[in-house]
Amino acid sequence: MRIQSRRAVWIVVLLGFAGALALSAQPHLVADLHWERVPADLQPRLSGGVEHEGVLYFSGHDPQHGAELWRTDGTPEGTYALADLCPGSCGGLVEPLGFFAGHLYFRGDDREHGIEIWRTDGTVGGEELLADLCPGACGTEPRNWLEWRGALWFVIGQALWTSDGTAENTKPAADLCGDLKICGVSPESIVLPGPNATDEGLFLLLYSTDNPHGALFRTDGTVAGTVLLHRFANPILTAAEASGRYYFVDGSALWTSDGTPAGTRFVRNLSELVPGFVFGVLSRVVDGIFYMLYDMGDWLRSDGTAAGTIKLARLDFSYPGRFLIAQIGGVVFAVTEDGIWRTEGTPETTVRFDAPRSQFGLVVERPNRLFVQAYDGNDFIWSTDGSANGYRRLHLNGPPVPDPEMAGFGEGVLISRGYRDLWRVDGAGAGAEPVHDFQPANEGSGPSAQVVHEDRLLFFSLVGHERSQLFSSDGTAAGTAAIGPPGYESPFDTESPFFRPQFHRLTRVGSEAFFNAFYASRFWATDGTREGTRTVKPGASSYVSFGMTAPIGLVGGGFVFGANLRFNPHACDYGDAEPWIRDGRGTRQLVNLNPFKYESSQPQCDKLDASSSPGPGVGVGRIALFPADDLVHGRELFATDGTKSGTHLVADINRNLEPNPEFFPPHPEYGPELAGVGSDPTDLVRAGSNVFFVADDGRTGRELWVTNGTRRGTRRLTDLVRGRASSSPHDLVAVGDALYFFAPNPGGAARDGLYKSDGTEAGTILVSDLSGGSQARDLTLVRGKLFFAAFLPETGTELWTSEGTAATTRSVTDLRPGPRGSQPQNLKAVGARVVFAAEDGTSGLEPWSSDGTREGTVRLGDIAPGVAASSPGPFSVANGQILFGADDGEHGRELWAVPVAEVDP
């Protein structure tokens, strides 16, 4: 008894010691590899912002948070992020909707609920989900937002919804087809003009999918209160609503409506004023007067009577289609690239305003001035108060920038120029001052495409705006250096997917690592040293661009991989991706699995070589298994022993055929007239002597399969979702000879379960239903124990663990109490612990570690102090260090480290 007691004491002491070490772990910056300032990814979206009580709420973007909800009062200290809806740099895709009952409502996606309605009290971290209207990650994407009768109204799909600001009273008011009998309407065609709506009902302008001409309805949300006001005979040109009256143009006929059938009447045929039938029309209601501006320069107005519908002027447009209607008080302006016109509603008061002829972008109205962002070789803002001498021109520093943003604020405007800075222009249009810089001075290096090789981390890092190099690091500044390609820096264009860093495809194989460089097409190998970093030459064709597309696996002493030859994104030939091998005999193509041709979309190009696009795959025994598309069978499972004769189809799982789109005109070089559909094997994982994968046989959907590399040994294990529907197993992880994975619970709709398989149908079983959880992901093995993230409505996404039984499958801790969830990500096994990134609601997305207990789950420092997010990960272990990328807000995203001994003693 004493021995057992002493053992228990020592266990407690050791656990406490481990927890203390984890708490004392402090990540440190390894090296600042890139200190150059480069353009940010996105810019603030000011034009969609909402101004309220001297504060503008808008979608802002910085490297630490991505696109999130920001606020500004026009001062540097009053400009900051309010929420990090999607923790880290992923961005919450926010869009402000409007204020209601003291809260700002906005659309956003936290990656748990999809795009839903959120609200905030205006304080940092004060956001909350209004309701999960589509349970799970599906989202609802609400639109056409307005306040009416003391409630919120909006549209989701083909339903009209209402809310009083509580979850229980956020519900559909009417289904457009089932309840209101308005059928054949596409979701994109529903428009709720606002913010003005009559007490009798809302105007609904609907474009029918059956009739593109559409119809106008009024509804109070009930069948009895839904009235057809007008059915359009022609495509809708323009429509505008204000103060309970609706104006619209049907063909060349002007109509108006007060929301009743009797009050919906024809006003005048506009062809009497405008010759011909013109499509480009802009309209606006100002003080009850309907103004129309046609793209050929005719400016009309109407008071709703035939006599009051007249032409104001014929404007001279040099740039048809570029015009806007604006107002200051009772004065209406037509803004064009040939200058401004103004009117007080009569031909006599309609005159051209003395303003610069320039290309304009944005127009913002304020109570006393009109602001226009324009450019004539340089960006500038001009403004006017409407008087002859009230024009002012404010030059902005630098050349024109793409897609500037401008929004009204106070008496003046806020403007963002490019992807970086926010400026405030005063109400007189006389001066501008900086408010906030969204782009840090130090952009950071990445890092990207990292692997561990010979106990060192190999990774690509930016060393300039469009330059990257391969680095090696032991976790210290002195031990971090560029290793190649020697004397070569691989450029990439951030706007092109061909040149982005993730296309380096860094892969470790045995004693070497392989990667692409030089426009993602040259194939290189390295032993981890500068001297040992060299181009891999494909035999006699060494002068031709050659790059790796996907790793397949080791076969004997060789590395089999997918690669392309003649890869050139600027020419007709994008390369013929086929299986290759690198062994003691050199680097060569194994076989051309898809020998057929296809017609280029560019008439100047010859017929191009089709690709089988092999991989990724896995080695098992003396062969490697991989998916590929030979066109005859479609994308199916293949095997190779490293020879041409030993590369063959394993099984034609989906025998269905479909027309070959290239078989016209008929010719043998285009392949068969009917091509194979293919089962598209994915997620190949070896467990013991078996390889598990996911495929679709054309009858039972995407389900779990197993193979030993032979046709007879390839079989579907189970049909978890009966019939043609798919269970789509994911996160396949081998534990010894067994496989664990996630798939839907039986009859559990979108709810996930943890499954286990021993390679037999009877041995493929449900381990746990995860207490009704969903969105399970990142299944990670840590010394026989599984860790993963899963979502519950009451806790959000949190860290879970399992030892392979229902009794041991549980949530580790509610790291961020409440329904938001800490959203664990980038899980990595480090000794007996898992290291991951998570957001606890107070310290931003930061590194954590856990031993699977609540007490043993601790944060590893606060790299970006306070609520800012350092967004750490992915994590790798080399030379006794946990290495990862992180952004501390000062150095940009760089390489950081924390000793393994401080995390897992």
PDB file of C-alpha atoms in Angstrom, residues 432-559:
ATOM      1  CA  ALA A 432      -6.423  64.390 -46.002  1.00  0.00           C
ATOM      2  CA  GLU A 433      -4.733  62.726 -43.065  1.00  0.00           C
ATOM      3  CA  PRO A 434      -3.692  59.086 -42.443  1.00  0.00           C
ATOM      4  CA  VAL A 435      -5.874  56.987 -40.145  1.00  0.00           C
ATOM      5  CA  HIS A 436      -4.496  53.430 -40.244  1.00  0.00           C
ATOM      6  CA  ASP A 437      -1.951  51.308 -42.100  1.00  0.00           C
ATOM      7  CA  PHE A 438      -3.237  47.758 -42.585  1.00  0.00           C
ATOM      8  CA  GLN A 439       0.093  46.522 -43.880  1.00  0.00           C
ATOM      9  CA  PRO A 440       3.004  46.042 -41.472  1.00  0.00           C
ATOM     10  CA  ALA A 441       6.428  47.347 -42.404  1.00  0.00           C
ATOM     11  CA  ASN A 442       7.815  43.804 -42.215  1.00  0.00           C
ATOM     12  CA  GLU A 443       5.828  41.414 -44.375  1.00  0.00           C
ATOM     13  CA  GLY A 444       7.496  38.148 -43.312  1.00  0.00           C
ATOM     14  CA  SER A 445       8.906  35.184 -45.174  1.00  0.00           C
ATOM     15  CA  GLY A 446       6.195  32.534 -44.873  1.00  0.00           C
ATOM     16  CA  PRO A 447       7.568  29.956 -44.368  1.00  0.00           C
ATOM     17  CA  SER A 448       5.958  27.483 -46.781  1.00  0.00           C
ATOM     18  CA  ALA A 449       6.254  23.906 -48.060  1.00  0.00           C
ATOM     19  CA  GLN A 450       8.210  22.546 -45.101  1.00  0.00           C
ATOM     20  CA  VAL A 451       9.554  19.017 -44.425  1.00  0.00           C
ATOM     21  CA  VAL A 452      11.922  17.528 -41.850  1.00  0.00           C
ATOM     22  CA  HIS A 453      15.086  16.030 -43.365  1.00  0.00           C
ATOM     23  CA  GLU A 454      18.057  14.651 -41.427  1.00  0.00           C
ATOM     24  CA  ASP A 455      16.766  16.295 -38.211  1.00  0.00           C
ATOM     25  CA  ARG A 456      16.600  19.717 -39.859  1.00  0.00           C
ATOM     26  CA  LEU A 457      13.683  21.679 -41.219  1.00  0.00           C
ATOM     27  CA  LEU A 458      13.709  22.378 -44.942  1.00  0.00           C
ATOM     28  CA  PHE A 459      11.339  25.092 -46.054  1.00  0.00           C
ATOM     29  CA  PHE A 460      10.805  27.771 -48.669  1.00  0.00           C
ATOM     30  CA  SER A 461      10.924  31.374 -47.564  1.00  0.00           C
ATOM     31  CA  LEU A 462      10.233  34.660 -49.266  1.00  0.00           C
ATOM     32  CA  VAL A 463      13.373  36.762 -49.501  1.00  0.00           C
ATOM     33  CA  GLY A 464      11.769  39.461 -51.643  1.00  0.00           C
ATOM     34  CA  HIS A 465       8.407  40.460 -53.071  1.00  0.00           C
ATOM     35  CA  GLU A 466       8.607  37.878 -55.887  1.00  0.00           C
ATOM     36  CA  ARG A 467      11.590  35.792 -54.796  1.00  0.00           C
ATOM     37  CA  SER A 468      11.827  32.693 -52.660  1.00  0.00           C
ATOM     38  CA  GLN A 469      14.632  30.325 -51.647  1.00  0.00           C
ATOM     39  CA  LEU A 470      15.021  26.958 -49.990  1.00  0.00           C
ATOM     40  CA  PHE A 471      16.287  27.189 -46.404  1.00  0.00           C
ATOM     41  CA  SER A 472      17.561  24.702 -43.841  1.00  0.00           C
ATOM     42  CA  SER A 473      17.236  25.251 -40.097  1.00  0.00           C
ATOM     43  CA  ASP A 474      18.161  23.476 -36.871  1.00  0.00           C
ATOM     44  CA  GLY A 475      15.971  25.857 -34.863  1.00  0.00           C
ATOM     45  CA  THR A 476      18.672  28.464 -34.192  1.00  0.00           C
ATOM     46  CA  ALA A 477      19.501  31.692 -36.002  1.00  0.00           C
ATOM     47  CA  ALA A 478      23.070  30.558 -36.637  1.00  0.00           C
ATOM     48  CA  GLY A 479      21.850  27.241 -38.000  1.00  0.00           C
ATOM     49  CA  THR A 480      19.358  28.763 -40.451  1.00  0.00           C
ATOM     50  CA  ALA A 481      20.650  29.426 -43.964  1.00  0.00           C
ATOM     51  CA  ALA A 482      19.628  29.344 -47.608  1.00  0.00           C
ATOM     52  CA  ILE A 483      20.769  26.170 -49.325  1.00  0.00           C
ATOM     53  CA  GLY A 484      19.553  26.741 -52.834  1.00  0.00           C
ATOM     54  CA  PRO A 485      19.041  26.407 -55.543  1.00  0.00           C
ATOM     55  CA  PRO A 486      22.673  27.623 -55.495  1.00  0.00           C
ATOM     56  CA  GLY A 487      22.928  31.166 -56.811  1.00  0.00           C
ATOM     57  CA  TYR A 488      19.311  30.989 -57.846  1.00  0.00           C
ATOM     58  CA  GLU A 489      16.193  32.625 -56.453  1.00  0.00           C
ATOM     59  CA  SER A 490      12.956  31.243 -57.835  1.00  0.00           C
ATOM     60  CA  PRO A 491      10.542  34.026 -58.735  1.00  0.00           C
ATOM     61  CA  PHE A 492       6.803  33.638 -58.522  1.00  0.00           C
ATOM     62  CA  ASP A 493       3.883  35.864 -59.355  1.00  0.00           C
ATOM     63  CA  THR A 494       1.497  36.066 -56.397  1.00  0.00           C
ATOM     64  CA  GLU A 495      -1.436  36.540 -58.776  1.00  0.00           C
ATOM     65  CA  SER A 496      -0.799  33.309 -60.697  1.00  0.00           C
ATOM     66  CA  PRO A 497      -1.424  29.843 -59.220  1.00  0.00           C
ATOM     67  CA  PHE A 498       1.535  28.493 -61.224  1.00  0.00           C
ATOM     68  CA  PHE A 499       4.006  30.613 -59.291  1.00  0.00           C
ATOM     69  CA  ARG A 500       2.765  30.525 -55.708  1.00  0.00           C
ATOM     70  CA  PRO A 501       5.080  29.051 -53.035  1.00  0.00           C
ATOM     71  CA  GLN A 502       2.845  26.037 -52.342  1.00  0.00           C
ATOM     72  CA  PHE A 503       3.657  24.822 -55.858  1.00  0.00           C
ATOM     73  CA  HIS A 504       7.210  24.061 -54.742  1.00  0.00           C
ATOM     74  CA  ARG A 505       5.868  20.588 -53.758  1.00  0.00           C
ATOM     75  CA  LEU A 506       8.678  19.893 -51.284  1.00  0.00           C
ATOM     76  CA  THR A 507       8.789  16.129 -50.596  1.00  0.00           C
ATOM     77  CA  ARG A 508      11.214  14.007 -48.546  1.00  0.00           C
ATOM     78  CA  VAL A 509      12.183  10.584 -49.916  1.00  0.00           C
ATOM     79  CA  GLY A 510      14.802   8.513 -48.125  1.00  0.00           C
ATOM     80  CA  SER A 511      18.096  10.423 -47.991  1.00  0.00           C
ATOM     81  CA  GLU A 512      16.928  13.161 -50.371  1.00  0.00           C
ATOM     82  CA  ALA A 513      14.239  15.783 -50.654  1.00  0.00           C
ATOM     83  CA  PHE A 514      12.707  16.850 -53.965  1.00  0.00           C
ATOM     84  CA  PHE A 515      11.029  20.061 -55.002  1.00  0.00           C
ATOM     85  CA  ASN A 516       9.995  22.228 -57.925  1.00  0.00           C
ATOM     86  CA  ALA A 517      11.566  25.583 -58.665  1.00  0.00           C
ATOM     87  CA  PHE A 518      11.780  28.048 -61.548  1.00  0.00           C
ATOM     88  CA  TYR A 519       8.132  28.719 -62.306  1.00  0.00           C
ATOM     89  CA  ALA A 520       7.115  25.492 -60.532  1.00  0.00           C
ATOM     90  CA  SER A 521       8.416  23.311 -63.369  1.00  0.00           C
ATOM     91  CA  ARG A 522      12.114  22.515 -62.814  1.00  0.00           C
ATOM     92  CA  PHE A 523      12.687  19.401 -60.745  1.00  0.00           C
ATOM     93  CA  TRP A 524      15.386  19.597 -58.065  1.00  0.00           C
ATOM     94  CA  ALA A 525      16.872  17.321 -55.406  1.00  0.00           C
ATOM     95  CA  THR A 526      18.754  18.144 -52.214  1.00  0.00           C
ATOM     96  CA  ASP A 527      20.584  16.273 -49.482  1.00  0.00           C
ATOM     97  CA  GLY A 528      20.052  19.237 -47.151  1.00  0.00           C
ATOM     98  CA  THR A 529      23.228  21.115 -48.070  1.00  0.00           C
ATOM     99  CA  ARG A 530      23.898  23.938 -50.505  1.00  0.00           C
ATOM    100  CA  GLU A 531      26.440  21.818 -52.368  1.00  0.00           C
ATOM    101  CA  GLY A 532      24.003  18.922 -52.603  1.00  0.00           C
ATOM    102  CA  THR A 533      21.145  20.925 -54.087  1.00  0.00           C
ATOM    103  CA  ARG A 534      20.964  20.233 -57.816  1.00  0.00           C
ATOM    104  CA  THR A 535      18.683  19.879 -60.809  1.00  0.00           C
ATOM    105  CA  VAL A 536      17.383  16.381 -61.561  1.00  0.00           C
ATOM    106  CA  LYS A 537      17.893  15.798 -65.285  1.00  0.00           C
ATOM    107  CA  PRO A 538      15.510  13.505 -67.174  1.00  0.00           C
ATOM    108  CA  GLY A 539      18.065  11.840 -69.425  1.00  0.00           C
ATOM    109  CA  ALA A 540      18.437  13.125 -72.978  1.00  0.00           C
ATOM    110  CA  SER A 541      15.625  15.617 -72.478  1.00  0.00           C
ATOM    111  CA  SER A 542      17.460  17.541 -69.782  1.00  0.00           C
ATOM    112  CA  TYR A 543      17.023  20.818 -71.645  1.00  0.00           C
ATOM    113  CA  VAL A 544      13.237  20.565 -71.355  1.00  0.00           C
ATOM    114  CA  SER A 545      11.304  21.947 -68.364  1.00  0.00           C
ATOM    115  CA  PHE A 546      10.517  19.114 -66.009  1.00  0.00           C
ATOM    116  CA  GLY A 547       8.610  19.210 -62.716  1.00  0.00           C
ATOM    117  CA  MET A 548       7.030  16.969 -60.089  1.00  0.00           C
ATOM    118  CA  THR A 549       3.239  16.900 -59.869  1.00  0.00           C
ATOM    119  CA  ALA A 550       2.730  14.363 -57.041  1.00  0.00           C
ATOM    120  CA  PRO A 551       4.745  11.814 -55.021  1.00  0.00           C
ATOM    121  CA  ILE A 552       3.697   8.175 -55.334  1.00  0.00           C
ATOM    122  CA  GLY A 553       5.980   6.000 -53.229  1.00  0.00           C
ATOM    123  CA  LEU A 554       9.163   3.985 -52.832  1.00  0.00           C
ATOM    124  CA  VAL A 555       9.608   0.844 -54.943  1.00  0.00           C
ATOM    125  CA  GLY A 556      12.702  -1.192 -54.145  1.00  0.00           C
ATOM    126  CA  GLY A 557      15.504   1.329 -54.338  1.00  0.00           C
ATOM    127  CA  GLY A 558      13.562   3.822 -56.439  1.00  0.00           C
ATOM    128  CA  PHE A 559      11.241   6.754 -55.905  1.00  0.00           C
TER     129      PHE A 559
END
